[in-house]
Amino acid sequence: MSYENPDVPHEVNVERDNPLVDFLRLLASVGLVVMAVTVVLYFSAGWLARLVPFATERSWVGDRALGLEVTPSSSADHAAIQTYLQTVSAELAAGMDLPESMVVQVHYTDLRVPNAFATLGGHIVVTSELYRLMPSENALAMVLAHEIAHVKRRDPIAALGGGASVALVLALVSGEADGLVPQLATLVALGYSRSTEARADEEALAALVARYGHAGGAASVFEVLARHTDALTGTLPSFLSTHPADDERIATLARAAEGWQPERTPLAPLAVPGN
C-alpha cells in the first residue's frame, strides 16, 4: 500500500480579501464607535451641565461676560444705551418667570459687527452695530428676550458642556490632548439647534406680547439683518450666523403678530437713538 500527500489548495492560510479593504473596514468601524461615543457624550454632558446651580455658574465668571473685554467708556451716549438695555432687559425678565436667584446682566460693546449672544452667568452681549440697526424698541426687545430665554433655559452652559466634551474626544483621538485649550467663549456662542432656537423664540414672543400687547416688530429683526451684509466680505452678520433665519422662522414670527394693528398700536421707537 502506498500513500501520497494530497494536493493542498493554494488558498489555504491566504486572506481572500484585500488587506486594504480590511483596513478600511476597521477604520470605518472605529470611526462609527468614536462618532457614537461623541454623540452620547455631547448630549449627556449638555444635560448634566444644566444641573449645575446657576449661582455656581455665576461664580465662575463673576461680573464679566466670557470672552468679552469691556473697556469702560466715558461717552455719555454709551452709558445711556447701556442703562437703557439693562432697563428693558429687567422689565422683560420680570415677566419671563426666571428662577429667583437668576440675574441677567447686559453688556453694550462698541463693535461694528451686528451681534448679540447670551453667555455664562446670565450675561448678554449686544454690539453697537446691532443696536444701530434695530428699527424699533420692539425689535430690540425681541433680541433681548430671546437671549434671556437662552439664559433661563441654561442653554449657554449646556452648549459649553456638550462642546467641551466633543473637543476632548477629538483631542484624545488625535493624540493632542496635552495641547487642548478649549475656546470656551466660542463654544458657548456657536449657536444652538433649531429646536433650541424655536423654544427661545416662543418665550421671547410671549414676553413681547406681555410687555407691548402684541408681537409686532419681532420678524423685523431678521428681515433687517438679512438685508445687511458686510460690504467687504459679503457674509451675513454674525447674529445670523449664530441665530440662523430661514423663511419658516420669519413666517412664524410674522404669524405671531397677526391681528396687530400698527395704526392703533405703533411700534415703540428706541428711547435712546443709536450712534
Coordinates of N, CA and C in Angstrom, one line a residue, residues 42 45-52 54 57 96 102 117-123 145-164 184-204 242-243 249:
Y42 N -21.9 64.3 24.0 CA -22.4 65.7 23.8 C -23.7 65.9 24.5
A45 N -23.4 65.3 28.4 CA -22.6 66.4 29.1 C -23.5 67.7 29.1
G46 N -24.2 67.9 28.0 CA -25.1 69.1 27.9 C -26.2 69.0 29.0
W47 N -26.7 67.8 29.1 CA -27.8 67.6 30.1 C -27.3 67.8 31.5
L48 N -26.2 67.2 31.8 CA -25.6 67.3 33.1 C -25.2 68.8 33.5
A49 N -24.7 69.5 32.4 CA -24.3 70.9 32.7 C -25.4 71.8 33.2
R50 N -26.6 71.5 32.7 CA -27.8 72.3 33.1 C -28.1 72.1 34.6
L51 N -27.6 71.0 35.2 CA -27.9 70.7 36.6 C -26.9 71.5 37.5
V52 N -25.9 72.1 36.9 CA -25.0 73.0 37.7 C -25.8 74.2 38.3
F54 N -27.1 77.7 39.1 CA -26.8 79.0 38.5 C -25.9 79.8 39.3
E57 N -22.5 78.7 38.5 CA -22.1 79.2 37.1 C -21.7 80.7 37.2
M96 N -40.9 86.8 32.6 CA -40.5 85.6 31.9 C -40.3 84.4 32.9
M102 N -31.8 83.9 39.6 CA -31.1 84.1 38.3 C -31.2 85.6 38.0
F117 N -25.5 87.9 22.0 CA -25.5 86.5 22.4 C -25.5 86.4 23.9
A118 N -26.0 85.3 24.4 CA -26.0 85.0 25.8 C -24.8 84.1 26.2
T119 N -24.2 84.4 27.3 CA -23.0 83.6 27.7 C -23.2 83.2 29.1
L120 N -22.2 82.6 29.7 CA -22.3 82.0 31.1 C -22.6 83.1 32.1
G121 N -23.3 82.7 33.1 CA -23.6 83.5 34.3 C -24.7 84.6 34.1
G122 N -25.5 84.4 33.1 CA -26.6 85.3 32.9 C -26.2 86.6 32.1
H123 N -25.0 86.6 31.5 CA -24.5 87.8 30.8 C -25.0 87.7 29.4
A145 N -35.2 89.5 24.7 CA -36.0 88.4 25.3 C -35.5 87.0 24.8
H146 N -35.1 87.0 23.6 CA -34.6 85.7 23.0 C -33.4 85.3 23.8
E147 N -32.5 86.2 24.0 CA -31.2 85.9 24.8 C -31.5 85.5 26.2
I148 N -32.5 86.3 26.8 CA -32.9 86.0 28.2 C -33.5 84.5 28.3
A149 N -34.2 84.2 27.3 CA -34.8 82.8 27.2 C -33.7 81.8 27.2
H150 N -32.6 82.0 26.5 CA -31.4 81.1 26.5 C -30.8 81.0 27.9
V151 N -30.7 82.1 28.6 CA -30.2 82.1 29.9 C -31.1 81.3 30.9
K152 N -32.4 81.6 30.7 CA -33.4 80.9 31.6 C -33.3 79.4 31.4
R153 N -33.2 78.9 30.2 CA -33.1 77.5 29.9 C -31.8 76.9 30.1
R154 N -30.8 77.7 30.5 CA -29.4 77.2 30.7 C -28.7 76.7 29.4
D155 N -29.1 77.3 28.3 CA -28.5 76.9 27.0 C -27.0 77.2 26.9
P156 N -26.5 78.3 27.4 CA -25.1 78.6 27.3 C -24.2 77.5 28.0
I157 N -24.6 77.2 29.2 CA -23.7 76.2 29.9 C -23.9 74.8 29.3
A158 N -25.1 74.5 28.7 CA -25.3 73.2 28.1 C -24.4 73.2 26.8
A159 N -24.4 74.3 26.1 CA -23.5 74.3 24.9 C -22.1 74.2 25.2
L160 N -21.7 74.8 26.3 CA -20.3 74.6 26.8 C -20.0 73.2 27.2
G161 N -20.9 72.5 27.9 CA -20.6 71.2 28.3 C -20.6 70.2 27.2
G162 N -21.5 70.3 26.2 CA -21.5 69.5 25.1 C -20.3 69.7 24.2
G163 N -20.0 71.0 23.9 CA -18.9 71.3 23.0 C -17.6 70.9 23.6
A164 N -17.4 71.1 24.9 CA -16.1 70.8 25.5 C -15.9 69.3 25.5
L184 N -13.6 78.5 25.3 CA -14.9 78.4 25.9 C -15.9 79.4 25.4
A185 N -15.5 80.7 25.1 CA -16.5 81.6 24.6 C -17.0 81.3 23.3
T186 N -16.2 80.7 22.4 CA -16.6 80.3 21.1 C -17.6 79.1 21.2
L187 N -17.3 78.2 22.1 CA -18.3 77.0 22.2 C -19.6 77.5 22.7
V188 N -19.7 78.5 23.6 CA -20.9 79.0 24.1 C -21.7 79.8 23.0
A189 N -21.0 80.5 22.2 CA -21.7 81.4 21.2 C -21.8 80.8 19.8
L190 N -21.5 79.5 19.7 CA -21.6 78.9 18.3 C -23.0 78.8 17.8
G191 N -24.0 79.0 18.6 CA -25.3 78.9 18.1 C -25.9 77.6 18.6
Y192 N -27.3 77.5 18.5 CA -28.0 76.3 19.1 C -28.7 75.6 18.0
S193 N -29.3 74.5 18.4 CA -30.1 73.7 17.4 C -31.4 74.4 17.1
R194 N -32.0 73.9 16.0 CA -33.2 74.5 15.5 C -34.3 74.5 16.6
S195 N -34.4 73.4 17.3 CA -35.4 73.2 18.4 C -35.1 74.2 19.5
T196 N -33.8 74.4 19.9 CA -33.5 75.3 21.0 C -33.8 76.7 20.6
E197 N -33.5 77.1 19.3 CA -33.8 78.4 18.9 C -35.3 78.6 18.8
A198 N -36.1 77.6 18.4 CA -37.6 77.8 18.4 C -38.1 78.0 19.7
R199 N -37.6 77.3 20.7 CA -38.2 77.4 22.1 C -37.8 78.8 22.6
A200 N -36.6 79.3 22.3 CA -36.3 80.7 22.8 C -37.1 81.7 22.1
D201 N -37.4 81.5 20.8 CA -38.3 82.4 20.1 C -39.7 82.4 20.7
E202 N -40.2 81.2 21.1 CA -41.5 81.1 21.6 C -41.6 81.9 23.0
E203 N -40.6 81.8 23.8 CA -40.6 82.5 25.1 C -40.5 84.0 24.8
A204 N -39.6 84.4 23.9 CA -39.4 85.8 23.6 C -40.7 86.4 23.0
T242 N -25.1 82.9 14.1 CA -25.3 82.1 15.3 C -26.8 81.9 15.6
H243 N -27.6 82.7 14.9 CA -29.1 82.6 15.0 C -29.7 82.5 13.6
R249 N -38.8 80.4 9.8 CA -38.7 81.1 11.1 C -39.3 82.5 11.0

